[in-house]
Short mmCIF file of C-alpha atoms in Angstrom, two decimals:
data_model
loop_
_atom_site.label_atom_id
_atom_site.label_comp_id
_atom_site.label_asym_id
_atom_site.label_seq_id
_atom_site.Cartn_x
_atom_site.Cartn_y
_atom_site.Cartn_z
CA ALA R 1 241.48 282.66 1.27
CA GLN R 2 243.36 285.42 3.00
CA SER R 3 246.87 284.99 4.35
CA VAL R 4 249.52 287.00 6.17
CA THR R 5 253.28 286.63 5.90
CA GLN R 6 255.74 287.98 8.40
CA PRO R 7 259.09 287.13 6.86
CA ASP R 8 261.21 287.90 9.92
CA ILE R 9 260.89 285.33 12.69
CA HIS R 10 263.29 287.07 15.05
CA ILE R 11 264.74 290.59 15.06
CA THR R 12 267.27 292.10 17.46
CA VAL R 13 267.77 295.86 17.71
CA SER R 14 269.63 298.10 20.09
CA GLU R 15 267.71 300.32 22.45
CA GLY R 16 267.18 303.70 20.80
CA ALA R 17 267.49 302.32 17.28
CA SER R 18 264.69 302.46 14.78
CA LEU R 19 262.53 299.44 14.02
CA GLU R 20 260.61 298.14 11.05
CA LEU R 21 258.66 294.88 11.12
CA ARG R 22 257.46 293.57 7.80
CA CYS R 23 254.02 292.27 6.96
CA ASN R 24 252.59 291.17 3.63
CA TYR R 25 249.00 290.10 3.18
CA SER R 26 246.78 288.45 0.64
CA TYR R 27 243.11 289.39 0.57
CA GLY R 28 240.53 289.66 -2.19
CA ALA R 29 239.33 293.14 -1.34
CA THR R 30 240.39 296.18 0.63
CA PRO R 31 241.55 294.65 3.88
CA TYR R 32 241.22 295.55 7.48
CA LEU R 33 244.74 295.31 8.90
CA PHE R 34 245.98 295.09 12.45
CA TRP R 35 249.13 294.86 14.48
CA TYR R 36 248.98 293.15 17.88
CA VAL R 37 251.71 292.80 20.49
CA GLN R 38 252.05 289.91 22.90
CA SER R 39 254.32 290.08 25.92
CA PRO R 40 255.49 286.77 27.41
CA GLY R 41 252.63 284.91 29.05
CA GLN R 42 250.16 287.62 28.17
CA GLY R 43 247.25 288.06 25.84
CA LEU R 44 247.22 290.17 22.71
CA GLN R 45 247.12 293.94 22.83
CA LEU R 46 246.07 295.97 19.81
CA LEU R 47 248.78 298.39 18.67
CA LEU R 48 247.01 299.91 15.69
CA LYS R 49 244.56 299.23 12.90
CA TYR R 50 243.80 300.31 9.36
CA PHE R 51 240.34 300.34 7.82
CA SER R 52 240.41 303.10 5.23
CA GLY R 53 241.58 306.65 4.62
CA ASP R 54 245.05 307.84 5.50
CA THR R 55 247.49 305.06 4.74
CA LEU R 56 249.79 306.03 7.61
CA VAL R 57 248.21 305.09 10.90
CA GLN R 58 249.38 305.92 14.38
CA GLY R 59 249.07 303.56 17.28
CA ILE R 60 249.89 303.27 20.92
CA LYS R 61 253.38 303.25 22.41
CA GLY R 62 254.79 305.38 19.57
CA PHE R 63 254.20 302.80 16.83
CA GLU R 64 252.99 303.57 13.33
CA ALA R 65 252.27 301.51 10.24
CA GLU R 66 251.89 302.29 6.58
CA PHE R 67 249.46 300.55 4.25
CA LYS R 68 250.82 300.13 0.74
CA ARG R 69 248.23 298.61 -1.53
CA SER R 70 250.61 298.22 -4.48
CA GLN R 71 252.95 296.11 -2.35
CA SER R 72 250.26 294.38 -0.27
CA SER R 73 252.21 295.45 2.78
CA PHE R 74 251.48 296.88 6.20
CA ASN R 75 254.85 297.38 7.87
CA LEU R 76 255.14 298.45 11.49
CA ARG R 77 257.65 301.11 12.48
CA LYS R 78 258.98 302.84 15.54
CA PRO R 79 261.64 305.55 15.42
CA SER R 80 263.29 304.70 18.74
CA VAL R 81 262.88 301.36 20.45
CA HIS R 82 262.67 301.01 24.23
CA TRP R 83 263.68 297.91 26.19
CA SER R 84 260.02 297.44 27.14
CA ASP R 85 259.15 296.90 23.46
CA ALA R 86 260.67 293.43 23.57
CA ALA R 87 257.76 291.13 22.74
CA GLU R 88 256.18 289.19 19.92
CA TYR R 89 254.39 291.15 17.22
CA PHE R 90 251.60 289.79 15.08
CA CYS R 91 250.18 291.23 11.91
CA ALA R 92 246.62 290.23 11.07
CA VAL R 93 244.07 290.75 8.33
CA GLY R 94 240.42 291.02 9.30
CA GLU R 95 237.50 289.78 7.27
CA VAL R 96 235.34 292.67 6.17
CA THR R 97 232.14 290.65 6.07
CA GLY R 98 230.77 287.36 7.28
CA ARG R 99 232.42 285.92 10.34
CA ARG R 100 234.79 288.92 10.69
CA ALA R 101 237.54 286.68 12.00
CA LEU R 102 241.24 287.49 11.98
CA THR R 103 243.96 285.68 10.06
CA PHE R 104 247.33 286.05 11.73
CA GLY R 105 250.89 285.93 10.55
CA SER R 106 253.30 283.66 12.39
CA GLY R 107 254.74 286.57 14.37
CA THR R 108 258.06 288.37 14.77
CA ARG R 109 259.90 288.13 18.06
CA LEU R 110 261.66 291.40 18.93
CA GLN R 111 264.66 291.39 21.20
CA VAL R 112 266.08 294.72 22.42
CA GLN R 113 269.74 294.98 23.38
CA PRO R 114 270.84 297.55 25.97
CA ASN J 1 234.90 296.63 32.88
CA ALA J 2 236.37 293.12 32.82
CA GLY J 3 236.38 292.64 29.02
CA VAL J 4 237.03 289.03 28.01
CA THR J 5 237.69 286.62 30.87
CA GLN J 6 239.09 283.13 30.39
CA THR J 7 239.38 280.38 32.96
CA PRO J 8 241.47 278.51 33.86
CA LYS J 9 244.80 280.18 33.05
CA PHE J 10 246.73 276.91 33.15
CA ARG J 11 245.74 273.25 32.98
CA ILE J 12 247.43 269.91 32.59
CA LEU J 13 245.32 267.10 31.18
CA LYS J 14 246.03 263.44 30.69
CA ILE J 15 245.45 261.87 27.31
CA GLY J 16 241.80 260.93 26.92
CA GLN J 17 240.50 263.33 29.58
CA SER J 18 237.95 266.01 28.79
CA MET J 19 237.62 269.58 29.93
CA THR J 20 235.84 272.84 29.21
CA LEU J 21 237.61 276.13 28.74
CA GLN J 22 235.43 278.97 29.91
CA CYS J 23 235.12 282.33 28.20
CA ALA J 24 232.91 285.23 29.22
CA GLN J 25 232.64 288.79 27.97
CA ASP J 26 230.73 291.69 29.45
CA MET J 27 230.75 294.02 26.45
CA ASN J 28 227.56 292.71 24.86
CA HIS J 29 229.47 291.64 21.76
CA ASN J 30 227.66 289.37 19.36
CA TYR J 31 230.72 287.84 17.74
CA MET J 32 232.97 285.52 19.71
CA TYR J 33 235.91 283.35 18.70
CA TRP J 34 238.23 280.65 19.90
CA TYR J 35 241.79 280.60 18.60
CA ARG J 36 244.72 278.37 19.39
CA GLN J 37 248.35 279.43 19.30
CA ASP J 38 251.03 276.82 18.79
CA PRO J 39 254.70 277.61 19.46
CA GLY J 40 256.21 279.79 16.76
CA MET J 41 252.89 280.14 15.00
CA GLY J 42 250.18 282.69 14.72
CA LEU J 43 246.70 282.15 16.04
CA LYS J 44 244.38 279.81 14.19
CA LEU J 45 240.60 279.93 14.36
CA ILE J 46 238.92 276.92 16.00
CA TYR J 47 235.27 277.98 16.24
CA TYR J 48 233.29 281.15 16.12
CA SER J 49 229.83 282.42 16.97
CA VAL J 50 227.89 285.35 15.54
CA GLY J 51 225.30 285.35 18.29
CA ALA J 52 223.55 283.28 20.91
CA GLY J 53 222.56 279.91 19.50
CA ILE J 54 224.73 280.25 16.37
CA THR J 55 228.14 278.62 16.07
CA ASP J 56 230.32 277.45 13.22
CA LYS J 57 233.65 275.83 12.54
CA GLY J 58 236.85 277.67 11.84
CA GLU J 59 240.01 276.29 10.27
CA VAL J 60 241.01 273.78 12.98
CA PRO J 61 237.80 272.47 14.67
CA ASN J 62 238.64 268.76 15.00
CA GLY J 63 238.59 267.55 18.58
CA TYR J 64 236.61 270.54 19.89
CA ASN J 65 233.04 271.58 20.44
CA VAL J 66 231.41 274.84 21.42
CA SER J 67 228.07 276.16 22.54
CA ARG J 68 226.63 279.65 22.83
CA SER J 69 223.54 279.69 25.01
CA THR J 70 223.97 283.33 26.06
CA THR J 71 225.57 286.42 24.55
CA GLU J 72 228.11 286.51 27.38
CA ASP J 73 229.47 282.95 27.43
CA PHE J 74 231.26 280.88 24.81
CA PRO J 75 232.77 277.72 26.33
CA LEU J 76 235.12 275.44 24.39
CA ARG J 77 234.89 271.72 25.08
CA LEU J 78 237.76 269.31 24.53
CA GLU J 79 236.70 265.67 24.34
CA LEU J 80 239.33 262.91 24.55
CA ALA J 81 242.34 265.21 24.90
CA ALA J 82 245.34 264.43 22.69
CA PRO J 83 248.95 265.71 22.83
CA SER J 84 248.29 267.61 19.60
CA GLN J 85 245.92 269.83 21.57
CA THR J 86 248.73 271.15 23.73
CA SER J 87 248.53 274.85 22.96
CA VAL J 88 247.58 278.26 24.25
CA TYR J 89 243.91 279.01 23.71
CA PHE J 90 242.57 282.50 23.28
CA CYS J 91 239.00 283.63 23.36
CA ALA J 92 238.06 286.87 21.63
CA SER J 93 234.98 288.96 21.04
CA ASN J 94 234.01 291.54 18.48
CA PRO J 95 231.43 294.32 18.43
CA THR J 96 228.20 293.82 16.52
CA GLY J 97 228.16 292.81 12.90
CA GLU J 98 227.04 296.30 11.91
CA SER J 99 230.29 297.78 13.14
CA LEU J 100 232.90 298.61 10.53
CA SER J 101 235.51 297.63 13.02
CA THR J 102 236.62 294.03 13.19
CA GLU J 103 238.83 294.82 16.12
CA ALA J 104 238.84 291.80 18.38
CA PHE J 105 239.26 291.96 22.14
CA PHE J 106 241.26 289.06 23.52
CA GLY J 107 241.28 287.23 26.81
CA GLN J 108 244.53 286.45 28.62
CA GLY J 109 244.68 282.91 27.31
CA THR J 110 244.60 279.37 28.71
CA ARG J 111 247.79 277.38 28.55
CA LEU J 112 246.87 273.71 28.14
CA THR J 113 249.29 270.79 28.27
CA VAL J 114 248.18 267.26 27.41
CA VAL J 115 250.47 264.53 28.73
#
C-alpha cells in the first residue's frame, strides 16, 4: 500500500526567507504526486501536481516542487516566503488506477515570522 | 460554478445520535470521496464512489454509511455517533476515470463534535 511521510511537523521561517518542505512517498509504480495547502478553517487548495515529464513542476503562489525518483521524494520549495503563506501543507500520492483516491501525509504546519 | 458543496459546516452531536453529512458537486464528476481529518493527521479515506449506484469502503469505514443515487450527491451517514467520530469531514470529487488526472476537488469541510 502507498504511504506518504512528511518528517517535519512544524516549521518556522522568517518572511522573505526561502522554504523547503519535505515529502517522501512509497508507491509501487510511477506516482501521481500533489501538494495541497490548508488555511485555518478552510478546505484544501491544490498548489501543484506531478504526473509525468519534467520533474520540476511549478504551481500557484510561487511554489515549485521537484520529483526525485531515486530518493522517492517530492519536496516543495518557495524562494521567498510571504506572511500569507502561513498554513498547513499536505503532500499526497494519488492512485493511478482503480479508485484513484489520495493518500496524504500528516502535514507540515508553516509559521512565518515578521 | 459552485464546485463541491458540503453542509452543514459545523455540527455538535450527542453520543448515540445520528446525522447525515451532505455533499453535492456540479462538475459531473463520476468519482467522489469522503475523508476525515483528525487533529495533527492527514486525511483518511472513509468511503468512495466511482459512479451512481456504486460505493465501496476506504480505510476507515466503521460507523459510517454512504449512498450514491445520483452523480451529483454523495451523502455520508453517521449512525450512533461516538466521540471517536469527532473530526473534520471532507468530501471530494474527481473527473472521470478516463482522465489521467487524479486531481481531487475538495469541499470546505464539516467540523463535527460528538459529546
